[in-house]
mmCIF file of C-alpha atoms in Angstrom:
data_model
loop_
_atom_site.group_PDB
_atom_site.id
_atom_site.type_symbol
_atom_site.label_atom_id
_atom_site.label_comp_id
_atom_site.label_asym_id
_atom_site.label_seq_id
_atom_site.Cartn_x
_atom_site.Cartn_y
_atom_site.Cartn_z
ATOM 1 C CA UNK A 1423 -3.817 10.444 -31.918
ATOM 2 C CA UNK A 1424 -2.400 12.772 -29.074
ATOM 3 C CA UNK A 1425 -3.014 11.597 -25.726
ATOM 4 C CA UNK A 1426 -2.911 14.527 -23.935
ATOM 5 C CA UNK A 1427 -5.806 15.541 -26.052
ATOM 6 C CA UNK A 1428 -7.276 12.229 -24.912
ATOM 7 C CA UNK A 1429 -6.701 12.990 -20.878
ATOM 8 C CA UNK A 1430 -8.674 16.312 -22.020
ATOM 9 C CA UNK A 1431 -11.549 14.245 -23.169
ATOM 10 C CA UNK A 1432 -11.938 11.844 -20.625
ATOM 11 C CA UNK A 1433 -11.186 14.699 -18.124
ATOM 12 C CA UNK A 1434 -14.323 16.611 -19.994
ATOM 13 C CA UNK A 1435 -16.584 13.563 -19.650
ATOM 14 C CA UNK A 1436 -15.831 13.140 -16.174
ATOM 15 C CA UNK A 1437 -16.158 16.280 -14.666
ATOM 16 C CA UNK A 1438 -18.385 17.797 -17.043
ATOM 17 C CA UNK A 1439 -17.249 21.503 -17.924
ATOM 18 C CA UNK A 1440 -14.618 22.756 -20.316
ATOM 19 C CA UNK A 1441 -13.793 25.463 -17.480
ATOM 20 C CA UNK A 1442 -13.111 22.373 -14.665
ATOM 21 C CA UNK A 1443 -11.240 20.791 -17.406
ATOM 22 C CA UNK A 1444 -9.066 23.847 -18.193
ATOM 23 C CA UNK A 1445 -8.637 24.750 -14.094
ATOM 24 C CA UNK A 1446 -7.634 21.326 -13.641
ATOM 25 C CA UNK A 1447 -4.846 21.367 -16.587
ATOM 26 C CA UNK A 1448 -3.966 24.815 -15.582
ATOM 27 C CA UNK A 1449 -5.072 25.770 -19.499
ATOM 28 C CA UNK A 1450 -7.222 28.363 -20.779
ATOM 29 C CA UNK A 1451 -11.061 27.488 -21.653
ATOM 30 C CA UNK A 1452 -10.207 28.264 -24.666
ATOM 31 C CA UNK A 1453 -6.889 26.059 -25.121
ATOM 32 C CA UNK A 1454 -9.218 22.826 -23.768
ATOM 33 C CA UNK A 1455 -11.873 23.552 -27.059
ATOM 34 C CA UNK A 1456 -9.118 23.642 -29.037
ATOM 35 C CA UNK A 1457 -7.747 20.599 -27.966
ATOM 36 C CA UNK A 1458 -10.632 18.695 -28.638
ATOM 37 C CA UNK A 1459 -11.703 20.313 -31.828
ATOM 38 C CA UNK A 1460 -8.123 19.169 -33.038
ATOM 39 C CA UNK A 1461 -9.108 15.706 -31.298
ATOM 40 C CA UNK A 1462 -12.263 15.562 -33.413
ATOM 41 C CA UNK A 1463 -10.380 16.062 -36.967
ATOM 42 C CA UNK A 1464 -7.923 13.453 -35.975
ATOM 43 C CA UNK A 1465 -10.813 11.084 -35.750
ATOM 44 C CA UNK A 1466 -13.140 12.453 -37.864
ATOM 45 C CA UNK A 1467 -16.071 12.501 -35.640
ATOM 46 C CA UNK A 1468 -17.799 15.011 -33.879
ATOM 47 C CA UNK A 1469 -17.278 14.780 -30.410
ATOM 48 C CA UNK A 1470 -19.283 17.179 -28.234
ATOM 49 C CA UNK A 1471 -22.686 19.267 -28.553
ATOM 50 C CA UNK A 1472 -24.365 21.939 -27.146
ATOM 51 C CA UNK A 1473 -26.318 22.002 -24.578
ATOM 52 C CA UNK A 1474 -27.362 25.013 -23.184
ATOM 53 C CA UNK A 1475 -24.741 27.252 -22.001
ATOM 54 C CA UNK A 1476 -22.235 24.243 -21.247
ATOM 55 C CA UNK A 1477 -21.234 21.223 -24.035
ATOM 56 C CA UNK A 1478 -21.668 17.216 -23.663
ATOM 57 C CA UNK A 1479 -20.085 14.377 -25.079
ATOM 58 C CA UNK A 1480 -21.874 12.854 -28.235
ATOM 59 C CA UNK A 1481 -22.310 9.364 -28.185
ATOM 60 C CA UNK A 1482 -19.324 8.719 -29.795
ATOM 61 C CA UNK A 1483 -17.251 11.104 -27.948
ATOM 62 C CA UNK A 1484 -18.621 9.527 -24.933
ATOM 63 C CA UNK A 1485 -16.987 6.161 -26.852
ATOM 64 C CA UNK A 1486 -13.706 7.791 -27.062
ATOM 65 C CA UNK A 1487 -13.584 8.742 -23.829
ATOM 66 C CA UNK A 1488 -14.145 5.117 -22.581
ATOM 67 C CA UNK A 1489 -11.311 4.204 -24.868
ATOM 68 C CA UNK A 1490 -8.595 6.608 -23.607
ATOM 69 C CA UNK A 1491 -9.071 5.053 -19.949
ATOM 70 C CA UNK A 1492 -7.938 2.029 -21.334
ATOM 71 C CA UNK A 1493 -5.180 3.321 -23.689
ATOM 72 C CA UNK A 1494 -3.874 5.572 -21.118
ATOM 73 C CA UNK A 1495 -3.570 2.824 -18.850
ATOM 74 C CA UNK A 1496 -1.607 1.222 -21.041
ATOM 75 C CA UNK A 1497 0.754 3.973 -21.845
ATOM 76 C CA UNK A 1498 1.256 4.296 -18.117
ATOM 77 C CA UNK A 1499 1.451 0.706 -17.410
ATOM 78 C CA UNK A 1500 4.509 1.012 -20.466
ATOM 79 C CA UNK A 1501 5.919 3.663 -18.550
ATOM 80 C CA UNK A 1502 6.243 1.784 -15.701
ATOM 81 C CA UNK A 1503 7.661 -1.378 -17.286
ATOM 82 C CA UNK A 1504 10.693 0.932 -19.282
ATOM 83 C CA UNK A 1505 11.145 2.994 -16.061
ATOM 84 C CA UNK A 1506 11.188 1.325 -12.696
ATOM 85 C CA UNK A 1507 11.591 4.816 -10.905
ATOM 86 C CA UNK A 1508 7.775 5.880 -12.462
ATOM 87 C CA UNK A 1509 5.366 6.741 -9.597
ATOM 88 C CA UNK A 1510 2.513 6.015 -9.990
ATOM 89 C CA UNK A 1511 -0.346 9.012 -9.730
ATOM 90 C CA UNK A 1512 -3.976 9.771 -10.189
ATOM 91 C CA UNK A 1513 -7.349 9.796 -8.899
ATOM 92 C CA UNK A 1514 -8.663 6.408 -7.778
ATOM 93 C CA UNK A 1515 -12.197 6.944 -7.484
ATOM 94 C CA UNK A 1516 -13.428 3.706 -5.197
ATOM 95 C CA UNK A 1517 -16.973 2.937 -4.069
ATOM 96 C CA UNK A 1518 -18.457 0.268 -2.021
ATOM 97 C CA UNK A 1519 -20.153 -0.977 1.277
ATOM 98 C CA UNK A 1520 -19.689 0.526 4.838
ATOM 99 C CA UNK A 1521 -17.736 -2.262 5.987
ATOM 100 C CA UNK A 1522 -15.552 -3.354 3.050
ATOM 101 C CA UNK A 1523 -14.317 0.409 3.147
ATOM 102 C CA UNK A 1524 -13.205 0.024 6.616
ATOM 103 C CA UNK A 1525 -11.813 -3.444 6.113
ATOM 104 C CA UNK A 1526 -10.008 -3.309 3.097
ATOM 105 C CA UNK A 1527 -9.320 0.286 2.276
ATOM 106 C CA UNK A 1528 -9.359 2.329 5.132
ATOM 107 C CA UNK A 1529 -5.982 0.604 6.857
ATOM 108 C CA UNK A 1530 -3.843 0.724 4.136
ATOM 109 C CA UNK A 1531 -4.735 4.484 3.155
ATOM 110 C CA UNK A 1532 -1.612 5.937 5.509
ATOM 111 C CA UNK A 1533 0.554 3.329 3.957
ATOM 112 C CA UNK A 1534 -0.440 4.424 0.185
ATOM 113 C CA UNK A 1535 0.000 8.417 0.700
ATOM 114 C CA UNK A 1536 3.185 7.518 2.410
ATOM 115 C CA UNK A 1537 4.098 5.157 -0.219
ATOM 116 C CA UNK A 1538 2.528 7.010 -3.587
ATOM 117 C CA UNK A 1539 1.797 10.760 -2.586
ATOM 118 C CA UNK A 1540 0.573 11.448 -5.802
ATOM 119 C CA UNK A 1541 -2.139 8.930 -5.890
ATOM 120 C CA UNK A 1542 -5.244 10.554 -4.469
ATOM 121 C CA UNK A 1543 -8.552 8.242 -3.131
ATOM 122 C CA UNK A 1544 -11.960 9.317 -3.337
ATOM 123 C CA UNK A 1545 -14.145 7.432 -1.685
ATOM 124 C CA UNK A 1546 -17.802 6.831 -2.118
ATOM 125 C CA UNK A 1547 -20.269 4.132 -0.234
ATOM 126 C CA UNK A 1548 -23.132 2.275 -2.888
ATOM 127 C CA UNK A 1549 -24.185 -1.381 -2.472
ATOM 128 C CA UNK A 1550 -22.915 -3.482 -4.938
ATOM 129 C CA UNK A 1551 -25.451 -3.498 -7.716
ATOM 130 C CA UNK A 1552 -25.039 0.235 -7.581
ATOM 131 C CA UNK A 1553 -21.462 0.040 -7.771
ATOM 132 C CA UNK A 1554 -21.300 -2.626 -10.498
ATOM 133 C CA UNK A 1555 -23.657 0.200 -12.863
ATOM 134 C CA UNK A 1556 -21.566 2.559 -11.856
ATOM 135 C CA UNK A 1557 -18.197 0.318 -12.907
ATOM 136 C CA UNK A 1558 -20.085 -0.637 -16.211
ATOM 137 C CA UNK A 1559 -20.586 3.601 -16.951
ATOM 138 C CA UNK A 1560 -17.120 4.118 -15.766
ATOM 139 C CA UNK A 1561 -18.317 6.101 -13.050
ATOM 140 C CA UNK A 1562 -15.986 4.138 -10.582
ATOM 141 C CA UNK A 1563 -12.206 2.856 -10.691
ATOM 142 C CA UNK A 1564 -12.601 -0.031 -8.054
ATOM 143 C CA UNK A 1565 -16.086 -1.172 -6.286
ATOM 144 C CA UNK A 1566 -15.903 -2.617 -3.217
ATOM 145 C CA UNK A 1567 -18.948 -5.364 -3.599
ATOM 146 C CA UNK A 1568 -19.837 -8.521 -1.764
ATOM 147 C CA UNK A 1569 -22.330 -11.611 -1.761
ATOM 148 C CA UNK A 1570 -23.705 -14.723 -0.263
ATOM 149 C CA UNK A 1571 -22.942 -17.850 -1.274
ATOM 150 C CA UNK A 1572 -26.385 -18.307 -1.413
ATOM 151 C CA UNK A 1573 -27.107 -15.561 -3.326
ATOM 152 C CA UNK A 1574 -23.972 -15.052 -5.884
ATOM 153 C CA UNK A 1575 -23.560 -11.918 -7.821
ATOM 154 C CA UNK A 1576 -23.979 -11.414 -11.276
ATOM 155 C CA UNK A 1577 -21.339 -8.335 -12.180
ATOM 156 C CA UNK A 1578 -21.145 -8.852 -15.828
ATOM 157 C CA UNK A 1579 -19.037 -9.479 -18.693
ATOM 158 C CA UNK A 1580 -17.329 -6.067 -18.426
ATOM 159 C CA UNK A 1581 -16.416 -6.489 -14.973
ATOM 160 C CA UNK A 1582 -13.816 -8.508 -13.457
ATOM 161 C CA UNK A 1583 -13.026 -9.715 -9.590
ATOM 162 C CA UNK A 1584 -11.133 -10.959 -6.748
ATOM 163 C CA UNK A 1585 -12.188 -12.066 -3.537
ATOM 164 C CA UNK A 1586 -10.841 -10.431 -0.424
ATOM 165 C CA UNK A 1587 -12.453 -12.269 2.573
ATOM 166 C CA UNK A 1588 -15.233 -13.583 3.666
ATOM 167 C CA UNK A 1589 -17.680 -14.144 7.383
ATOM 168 C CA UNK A 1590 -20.031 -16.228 8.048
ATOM 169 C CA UNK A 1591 -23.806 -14.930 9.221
ATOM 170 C CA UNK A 1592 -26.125 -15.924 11.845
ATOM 171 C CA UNK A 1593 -29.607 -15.611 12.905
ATOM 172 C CA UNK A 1594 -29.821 -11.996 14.919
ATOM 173 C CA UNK A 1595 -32.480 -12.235 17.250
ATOM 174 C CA UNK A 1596 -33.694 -10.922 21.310
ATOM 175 C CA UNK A 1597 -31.477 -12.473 23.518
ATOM 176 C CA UNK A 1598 -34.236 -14.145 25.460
ATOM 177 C CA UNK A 1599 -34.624 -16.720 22.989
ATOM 178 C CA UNK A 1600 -32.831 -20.194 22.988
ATOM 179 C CA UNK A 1601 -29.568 -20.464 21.870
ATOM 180 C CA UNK A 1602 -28.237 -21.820 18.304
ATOM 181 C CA UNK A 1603 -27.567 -23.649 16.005
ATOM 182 C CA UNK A 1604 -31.298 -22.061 14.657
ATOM 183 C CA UNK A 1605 -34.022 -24.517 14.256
ATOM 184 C CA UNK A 1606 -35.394 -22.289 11.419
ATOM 185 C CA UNK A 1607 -39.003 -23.707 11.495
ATOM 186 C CA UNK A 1608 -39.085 -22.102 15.149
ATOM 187 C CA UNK A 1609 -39.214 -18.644 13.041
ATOM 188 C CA UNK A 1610 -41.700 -19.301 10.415
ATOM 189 C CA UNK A 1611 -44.369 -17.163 12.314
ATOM 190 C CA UNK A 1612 -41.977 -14.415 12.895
ATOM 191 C CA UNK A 1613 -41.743 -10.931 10.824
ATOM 192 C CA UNK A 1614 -38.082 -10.684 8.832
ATOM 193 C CA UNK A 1615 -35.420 -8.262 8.467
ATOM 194 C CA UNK A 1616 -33.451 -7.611 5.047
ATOM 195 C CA UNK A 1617 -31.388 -5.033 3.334
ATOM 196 C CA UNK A 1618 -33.288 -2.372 1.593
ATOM 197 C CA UNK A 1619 -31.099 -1.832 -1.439
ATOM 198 C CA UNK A 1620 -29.434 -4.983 -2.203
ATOM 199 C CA UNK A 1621 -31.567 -7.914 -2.719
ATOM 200 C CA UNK A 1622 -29.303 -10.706 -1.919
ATOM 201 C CA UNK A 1623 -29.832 -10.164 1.664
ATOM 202 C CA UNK A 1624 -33.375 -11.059 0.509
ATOM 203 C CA UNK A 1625 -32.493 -13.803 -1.538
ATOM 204 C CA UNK A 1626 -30.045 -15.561 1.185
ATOM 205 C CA UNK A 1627 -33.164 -15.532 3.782
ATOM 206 C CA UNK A 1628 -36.049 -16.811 1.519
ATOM 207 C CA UNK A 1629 -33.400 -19.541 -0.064
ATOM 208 C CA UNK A 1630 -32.762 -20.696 3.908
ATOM 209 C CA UNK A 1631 -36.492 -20.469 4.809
ATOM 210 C CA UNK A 1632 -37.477 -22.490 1.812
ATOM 211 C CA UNK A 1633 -34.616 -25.193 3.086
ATOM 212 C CA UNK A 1634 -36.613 -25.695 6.199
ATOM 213 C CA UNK A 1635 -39.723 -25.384 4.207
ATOM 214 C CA UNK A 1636 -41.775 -22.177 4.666
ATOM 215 C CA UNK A 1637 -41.967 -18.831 3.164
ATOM 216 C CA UNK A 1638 -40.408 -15.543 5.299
ATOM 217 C CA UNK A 1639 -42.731 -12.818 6.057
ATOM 218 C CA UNK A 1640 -40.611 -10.185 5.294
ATOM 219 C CA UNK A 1641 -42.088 -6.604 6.394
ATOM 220 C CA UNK A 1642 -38.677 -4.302 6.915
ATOM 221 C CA UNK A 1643 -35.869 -3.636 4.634
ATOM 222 C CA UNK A 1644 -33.029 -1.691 6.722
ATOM 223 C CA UNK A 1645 -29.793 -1.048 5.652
ATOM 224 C CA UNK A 1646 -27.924 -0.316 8.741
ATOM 225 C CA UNK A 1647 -27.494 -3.026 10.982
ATOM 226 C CA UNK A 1648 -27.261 -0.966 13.769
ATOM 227 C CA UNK A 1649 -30.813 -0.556 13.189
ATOM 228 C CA UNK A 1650 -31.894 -4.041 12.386
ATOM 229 C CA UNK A 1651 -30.671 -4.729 15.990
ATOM 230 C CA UNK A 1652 -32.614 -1.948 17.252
ATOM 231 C CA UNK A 1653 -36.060 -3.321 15.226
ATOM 232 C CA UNK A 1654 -35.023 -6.820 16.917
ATOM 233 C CA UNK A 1655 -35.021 -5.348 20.359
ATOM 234 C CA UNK A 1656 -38.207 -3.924 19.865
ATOM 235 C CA UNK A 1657 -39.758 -6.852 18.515
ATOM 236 C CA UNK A 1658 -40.256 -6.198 15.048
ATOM 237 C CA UNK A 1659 -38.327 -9.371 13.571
ATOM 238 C CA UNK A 1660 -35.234 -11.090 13.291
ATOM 239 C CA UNK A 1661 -32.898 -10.666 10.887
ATOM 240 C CA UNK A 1662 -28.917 -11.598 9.359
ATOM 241 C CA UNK A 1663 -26.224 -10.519 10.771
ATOM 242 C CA UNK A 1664 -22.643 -11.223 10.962
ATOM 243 C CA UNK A 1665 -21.204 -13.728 13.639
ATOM 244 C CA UNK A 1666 -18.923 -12.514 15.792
ATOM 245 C CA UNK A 1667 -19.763 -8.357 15.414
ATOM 246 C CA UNK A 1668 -20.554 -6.930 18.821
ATOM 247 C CA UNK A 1669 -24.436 -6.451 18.612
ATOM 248 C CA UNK A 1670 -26.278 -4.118 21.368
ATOM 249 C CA UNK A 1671 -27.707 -5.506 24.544
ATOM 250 C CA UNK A 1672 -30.851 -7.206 23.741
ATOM 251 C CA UNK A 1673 -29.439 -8.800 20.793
ATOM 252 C CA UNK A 1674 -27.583 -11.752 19.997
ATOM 253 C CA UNK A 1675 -26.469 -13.540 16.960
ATOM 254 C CA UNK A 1676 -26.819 -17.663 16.635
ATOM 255 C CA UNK A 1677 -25.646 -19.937 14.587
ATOM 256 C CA UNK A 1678 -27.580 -20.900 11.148
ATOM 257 C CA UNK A 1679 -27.917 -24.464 10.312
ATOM 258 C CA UNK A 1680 -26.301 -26.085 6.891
ATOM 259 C CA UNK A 1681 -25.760 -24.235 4.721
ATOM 260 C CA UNK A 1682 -24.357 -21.541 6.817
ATOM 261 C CA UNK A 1683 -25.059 -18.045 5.174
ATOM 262 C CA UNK A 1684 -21.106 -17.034 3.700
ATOM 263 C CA UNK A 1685 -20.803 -13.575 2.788
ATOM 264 C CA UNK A 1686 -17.609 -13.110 0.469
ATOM 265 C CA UNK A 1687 -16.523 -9.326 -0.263
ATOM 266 C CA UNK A 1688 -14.655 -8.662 -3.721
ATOM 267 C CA UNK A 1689 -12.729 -5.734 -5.145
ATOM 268 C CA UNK A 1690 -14.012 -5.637 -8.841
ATOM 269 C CA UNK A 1691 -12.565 -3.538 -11.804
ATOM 270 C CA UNK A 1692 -13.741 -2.879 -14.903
ATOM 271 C CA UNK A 1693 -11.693 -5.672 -17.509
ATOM 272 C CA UNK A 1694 -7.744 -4.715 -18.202
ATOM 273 C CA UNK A 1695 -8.317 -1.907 -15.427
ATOM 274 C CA UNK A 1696 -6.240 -3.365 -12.943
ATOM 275 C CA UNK A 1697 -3.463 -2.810 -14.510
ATOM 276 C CA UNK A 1698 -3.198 0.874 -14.213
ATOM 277 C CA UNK A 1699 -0.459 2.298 -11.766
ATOM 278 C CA UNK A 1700 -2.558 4.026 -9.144
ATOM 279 C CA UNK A 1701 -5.424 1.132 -9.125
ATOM 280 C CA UNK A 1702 -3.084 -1.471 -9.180
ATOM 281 C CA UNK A 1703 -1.030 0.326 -5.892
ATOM 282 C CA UNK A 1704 -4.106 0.134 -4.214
ATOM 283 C CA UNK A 1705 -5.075 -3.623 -5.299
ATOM 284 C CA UNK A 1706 -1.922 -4.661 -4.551
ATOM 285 C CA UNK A 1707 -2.572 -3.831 -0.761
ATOM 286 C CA UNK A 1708 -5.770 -5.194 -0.645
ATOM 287 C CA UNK A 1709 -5.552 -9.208 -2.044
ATOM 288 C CA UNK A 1710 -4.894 -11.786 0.555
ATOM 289 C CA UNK A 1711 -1.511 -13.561 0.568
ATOM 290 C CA UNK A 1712 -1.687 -15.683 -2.510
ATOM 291 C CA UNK A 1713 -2.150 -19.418 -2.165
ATOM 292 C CA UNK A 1714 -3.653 -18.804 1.368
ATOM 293 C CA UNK A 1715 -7.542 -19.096 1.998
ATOM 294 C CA UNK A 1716 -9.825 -16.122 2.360
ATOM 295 C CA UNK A 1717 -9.153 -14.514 5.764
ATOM 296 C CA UNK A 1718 -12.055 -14.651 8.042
ATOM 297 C CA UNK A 1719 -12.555 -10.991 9.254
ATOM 298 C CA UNK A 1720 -14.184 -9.664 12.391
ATOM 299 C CA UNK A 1721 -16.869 -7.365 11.222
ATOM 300 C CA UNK A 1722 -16.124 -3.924 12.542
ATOM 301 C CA UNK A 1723 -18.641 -2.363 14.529
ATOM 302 C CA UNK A 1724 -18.369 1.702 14.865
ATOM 303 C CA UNK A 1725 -17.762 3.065 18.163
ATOM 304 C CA UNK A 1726 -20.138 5.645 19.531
ATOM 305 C CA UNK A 1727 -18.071 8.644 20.744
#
């Protein structure tokens, strides 16, 4: 099986036209549908359809295609292993929440295109049970993803990760009221905050509230917590939010009792991913030193300019 003819396919399934595929080889349309007609005999399946005025992958070209990520992978990991002067290259298509972008990936972006020019980042933000679909249809290369401990992730069998760091939460709420540690039967009566598309926000606050022994009224689901804050300041609820992140004035952020609310952020690949050059250049300057615990980050808050 030819494996350039493989790159073709996977390059077809990705970006979804035989003419992208044929600008991005710097080939003739007509060269590509050759390619993968010749593809097709080798295998003896057909491999795309019609539809309309453009073609798709058939469900077993679609198959194939997840194949040759992995067995191009391993060609290039073999590369590297018989040559130690290989660079690595590619696209790294990464996706993942606000803050683990700016924690994990965003400082050591200089240091990779100084390091592997020909490894390109593109960079998209989902929540992590959007990112762990998108992993599964091999939409994604790396997925920046996170949980509580008291709400732990289920990413699948397909799916493997590593933990990067972790911060502990507290109780955001006006800064009238009393200081921490939370006495969390003071907020049964009160209206609560959580994250709109990820539910173990959700599932961290009702777990707490059922510790102290009521059920959360929860009316809001926000994403930002820029505007959680702002819903707390005008009285709407309280909510979670990370310890230690500068909040607006009007807001402050105390102390949860036992068990303190952990959230843990993880770089997860689909299985035998890692090893490929690019995504393993860019793992490699994400993990924490090995044999060290989990840094404790300061959650970055954006700047108004």
């Amino acid at each position: 099986m030819d494996t350039r003819r493989l790159q073709l396919l996977l390059a077809l399934s990705r970006l979804g036209s035989m003419r992208e595929v044929a600008e991005t080889y710097h080939l003739t349309t007509s060269t590509v549908s050759q390619q993968i007609a010749a593809l097709a005999r080798e295998t003896g399946v057909q491999l795309i359809e019609p539809e309309g005025r453009r073609v798709r992958l058939t469900p077993a070209g679609r198959r194939l295609a997840d194949h040759a990520v992995t067995i191009l992978a391993a060609i290039d990991t073999a590369r590297l292993d018989l040559d130690p002067d290989a660079e690595p290259a590619g696209v790294v298509r990464v996706g993942g929440f606000a803050t683990g972008i700016r924690v994990s990936l965003l400082p050591m972006v200089a240091d990779l295109a100084d390091t592997y020019p020909r490894v390109e980042l593109v960079i998209s933000e989902y929540e992590p049970i959007e990112a762990f679909e998108l992993l599964s249809d091999d939409n994604l290369d790396l997925a920046l993803t996170y949980d509580y401990n008291l709400a732990p992730a289920s990413p699948g069998p397909l799916l493997e990760t590593e933990p990067l760091w972790s911060i502990t939460w507290g109780l955001g709420v006006p800064e009238h009221f009393p200081d921490g540690p939370a006495d969390l039967r003071a907020y049964a009566e009160h209206t609560w905050i959580v994250n709109s598309r990820n539910t173990a926000d959700e599932t961290a606050v009702r777990t707490l509230a059922a510790l102290a022994g009521f059920t959360p009224r929860i009316a809001h689901q926000i994403d930002s917590l820029d505007l959680v804050e702002d819903l707390i300041v005008a009285g709407y609820g309280v909510g979670l939010l990370p310890l230690g992140r500068p909040t607006r004035p009007g807001v402050k952020v105390i102390p949860m009792p036992e068990p303190q609310p952990l959230l843990t952020a993880y770089a997860v690949t689909r299985r035998g991913r890692a090893i490929w050059p690019p995504l393993r250049a860019v793992l490699e300057r994400m993990r924490p030193p090995p044999g060290q615990p989990l840094p404790r980050v300061s959650w970055p808050r954006p700047q108004a300019r």
